[in-house]
């Protein structure tokens, strides 16, 4: 009965499975994303400048924008992929890229804060350092959505939404 109702409303009702990204193409993309490049560091440092100034000016929208600009999602996904497929070289390269990226961001933020003489903590900063279980749930759901959309050709445009959802989660 339900099937007849659905068919009368939509014509032919069937489950449509998106085509998967070929395994070799996915693997090559994760390897490429695990390597630090000039573009990676330009975007990362630009993002650090935007985020630091957004935190200083107490602007949530600017901080979220900075998190979307930051290219750290790619090496993090490469690290997770390396862990999933037990590729030690990919794991090490991704971890080193993430480590260098974090150091670059912290150094950039420290230089800007020192240069501006910032000695106070805004509410935006404290709000970003106190995650709760809801934030963990958002992070897990975003990880599932991001990972799944990376493996499906038609869903790759969902990555922007995943980035926005993750940007709303306190990073610390």
CSV table of C-alpha atoms in Angstrom, one decimal:
chain,number,residue,atom,x,y,z
A,1,UNK,CA,0.0,0.0,0.0
A,2,UNK,CA,2.8,2.4,0.9
A,3,UNK,CA,4.6,1.5,-2.2
A,4,UNK,CA,1.6,2.2,-4.4
A,5,UNK,CA,1.2,5.6,-2.7
A,6,UNK,CA,4.8,6.4,-3.4
A,7,UNK,CA,4.6,5.3,-7.0
A,8,UNK,CA,1.5,7.4,-7.5
A,9,UNK,CA,3.2,10.4,-6.1
A,10,UNK,CA,6.6,10.0,-7.8
A,11,UNK,CA,6.1,7.6,-10.7
A,12,UNK,CA,8.9,5.1,-10.0
A,13,UNK,CA,10.4,4.9,-6.6
A,14,UNK,CA,13.8,3.2,-6.2
A,15,UNK,CA,16.8,3.6,-4.0
A,16,UNK,CA,19.5,5.6,-5.9
A,17,UNK,CA,23.0,4.9,-4.7
A,18,UNK,CA,25.6,7.5,-5.7
A,19,UNK,CA,28.5,6.3,-7.6
A,20,UNK,CA,31.7,5.9,-5.6
A,21,UNK,CA,34.9,7.7,-6.3
A,22,UNK,CA,37.3,5.0,-7.6
A,23,UNK,CA,39.6,3.7,-4.9
A,24,UNK,CA,42.8,4.7,-6.7
A,25,UNK,CA,41.5,8.2,-7.3
A,26,UNK,CA,40.5,8.6,-3.6
A,27,UNK,CA,43.9,7.2,-2.5
A,28,UNK,CA,45.8,9.6,-4.8
A,29,UNK,CA,43.7,12.6,-3.5
A,30,UNK,CA,44.5,11.7,0.1
A,31,UNK,CA,48.2,11.3,-0.6
A,32,UNK,CA,48.3,14.7,-2.4
A,33,UNK,CA,46.3,16.3,0.5
A,34,UNK,CA,48.8,15.0,3.1
A,35,UNK,CA,51.7,16.9,1.6
A,36,UNK,CA,52.4,20.5,2.7
A,37,UNK,CA,52.5,23.0,-0.2
A,38,UNK,CA,53.0,26.7,-0.5
A,39,UNK,CA,49.2,27.1,-1.1
A,40,UNK,CA,48.6,25.2,2.1
A,41,UNK,CA,50.7,27.5,4.2
A,42,UNK,CA,49.4,30.7,2.5
A,43,UNK,CA,45.8,29.8,3.2
A,44,UNK,CA,46.7,28.6,6.7
A,45,UNK,CA,48.6,31.7,7.7
A,46,UNK,CA,45.8,33.9,6.1
A,47,UNK,CA,43.3,31.9,8.1
A,48,UNK,CA,45.3,32.4,11.3
A,49,UNK,CA,45.4,36.2,10.7
A,50,UNK,CA,41.7,36.3,10.1
A,51,UNK,CA,40.9,34.1,13.1
A,52,UNK,CA,43.2,36.0,15.5
A,53,UNK,CA,41.8,39.4,14.4
A,54,UNK,CA,38.2,37.9,14.7
A,55,UNK,CA,38.9,36.7,18.2
A,56,UNK,CA,40.4,40.1,19.2
A,57,UNK,CA,37.4,41.9,17.7
A,58,UNK,CA,35.1,39.4,19.4
A,59,UNK,CA,33.4,38.5,16.0
A,60,UNK,CA,32.0,35.0,15.7
A,61,UNK,CA,31.3,35.4,12.0
A,62,UNK,CA,34.9,36.3,11.3
A,63,UNK,CA,36.2,33.3,13.3
A,64,UNK,CA,33.9,30.9,11.4
A,65,UNK,CA,35.0,32.4,8.1
A,66,UNK,CA,38.6,31.9,9.1
A,67,UNK,CA,37.9,28.2,10.0
A,68,UNK,CA,36.4,27.7,6.5
A,69,UNK,CA,39.5,29.3,4.9
A,70,UNK,CA,41.9,27.0,6.9
A,71,UNK,CA,43.0,24.0,4.8
A,72,UNK,CA,43.6,21.7,7.7
A,73,UNK,CA,40.7,19.5,6.9
A,74,UNK,CA,42.5,17.9,4.0
A,75,UNK,CA,45.5,16.6,6.0
A,76,UNK,CA,43.2,15.6,8.9
A,77,UNK,CA,41.1,13.5,6.5
A,78,UNK,CA,44.3,12.1,5.0
A,79,UNK,CA,45.4,11.1,8.5
A,80,UNK,CA,42.0,9.4,9.2
A,81,UNK,CA,42.2,7.7,5.8
A,82,UNK,CA,45.7,6.5,6.5
A,83,UNK,CA,44.6,5.1,9.8
A,84,UNK,CA,41.6,3.4,8.2
A,85,UNK,CA,43.7,1.7,5.5
A,86,UNK,CA,46.8,1.1,7.8
A,87,UNK,CA,49.2,3.2,5.6
A,88,UNK,CA,52.0,4.2,7.9
A,89,UNK,CA,53.7,6.5,5.4
A,90,UNK,CA,50.4,8.4,4.8
A,91,UNK,CA,49.8,8.6,8.6
A,92,UNK,CA,53.3,10.0,9.3
A,93,UNK,CA,53.2,12.5,6.4
A,94,UNK,CA,49.7,13.7,7.4
A,95,UNK,CA,50.6,14.0,11.1
A,96,UNK,CA,53.8,16.0,10.2
A,97,UNK,CA,51.8,18.3,7.9
A,98,UNK,CA,49.2,18.8,10.7
A,99,UNK,CA,52.0,19.5,13.2
A,100,UNK,CA,53.7,22.1,11.0
A,101,UNK,CA,50.3,23.6,10.3
A,102,UNK,CA,49.4,23.9,14.0
A,103,UNK,CA,52.9,25.4,14.8
A,104,UNK,CA,52.5,28.0,11.9
A,105,UNK,CA,49.0,29.0,13.2
A,106,UNK,CA,50.1,29.3,16.8
A,107,UNK,CA,53.2,31.3,15.9
A,108,UNK,CA,51.2,33.6,13.6
A,109,UNK,CA,48.5,34.2,16.3
A,110,UNK,CA,51.3,34.8,18.9
A,111,UNK,CA,53.0,37.3,16.7
A,112,UNK,CA,49.8,39.2,16.0
A,113,UNK,CA,48.8,39.2,19.7
A,114,UNK,CA,52.2,40.4,20.7
A,115,UNK,CA,52.3,43.0,18.0
A,116,UNK,CA,48.9,44.4,19.0
A,117,UNK,CA,49.7,44.2,22.7
A,118,UNK,CA,46.7,42.0,23.5
A,119,UNK,CA,46.5,41.2,27.2
A,120,UNK,CA,42.8,40.4,27.7
A,121,UNK,CA,40.5,37.5,26.9
A,122,UNK,CA,37.3,38.2,25.0
A,123,UNK,CA,34.1,36.1,25.4
A,124,UNK,CA,34.7,34.6,21.9
A,125,UNK,CA,38.0,33.2,23.0
A,126,UNK,CA,36.6,31.6,26.2
A,127,UNK,CA,33.6,30.3,24.3
A,128,UNK,CA,35.9,28.4,21.9
A,129,UNK,CA,37.7,26.7,24.7
A,130,UNK,CA,34.8,25.0,26.5
A,131,UNK,CA,33.3,22.2,24.4
A,132,UNK,CA,30.5,20.0,25.6
A,133,UNK,CA,28.9,16.7,24.6
A,134,UNK,CA,26.7,18.5,22.0
A,135,UNK,CA,29.8,19.8,20.3
A,136,UNK,CA,31.2,16.2,20.3
A,137,UNK,CA,28.0,15.0,18.6
A,138,UNK,CA,28.3,17.8,16.0
A,139,UNK,CA,32.0,16.8,15.4
A,140,UNK,CA,31.1,13.1,15.0
A,141,UNK,CA,28.2,13.8,12.6
A,142,UNK,CA,30.3,16.2,10.6
A,143,UNK,CA,33.1,13.6,10.4
A,144,UNK,CA,30.7,11.0,9.1
A,145,UNK,CA,29.2,13.5,6.5
A,146,UNK,CA,32.6,14.7,5.4
A,147,UNK,CA,34.1,11.2,5.0
A,148,UNK,CA,31.1,9.9,3.2
A,149,UNK,CA,30.8,12.9,0.8
A,150,UNK,CA,34.5,12.6,0.0
A,151,UNK,CA,33.9,9.0,-1.3
A,152,UNK,CA,30.9,10.0,-3.5
A,153,UNK,CA,31.2,12.0,-6.7
A,154,UNK,CA,27.7,13.7,-6.5
A,155,UNK,CA,28.1,14.7,-2.8
A,156,UNK,CA,31.4,16.5,-3.0
A,157,UNK,CA,29.6,19.9,-2.9
A,158,UNK,CA,28.5,19.0,0.7
A,159,UNK,CA,32.1,19.6,2.0
A,160,UNK,CA,31.3,23.4,2.4
A,161,UNK,CA,28.4,22.5,4.7
A,162,UNK,CA,30.6,20.1,6.7
A,163,UNK,CA,33.3,22.8,7.0
A,164,UNK,CA,30.7,25.3,8.4
A,165,UNK,CA,29.4,22.7,10.9
A,166,UNK,CA,32.9,21.9,12.1
A,167,UNK,CA,33.7,25.6,12.3
A,168,UNK,CA,30.9,26.0,14.8
A,169,UNK,CA,32.4,23.4,17.2
A,170,UNK,CA,34.9,24.8,19.7
A,171,UNK,CA,38.3,23.6,18.4
A,172,UNK,CA,39.9,23.0,21.8
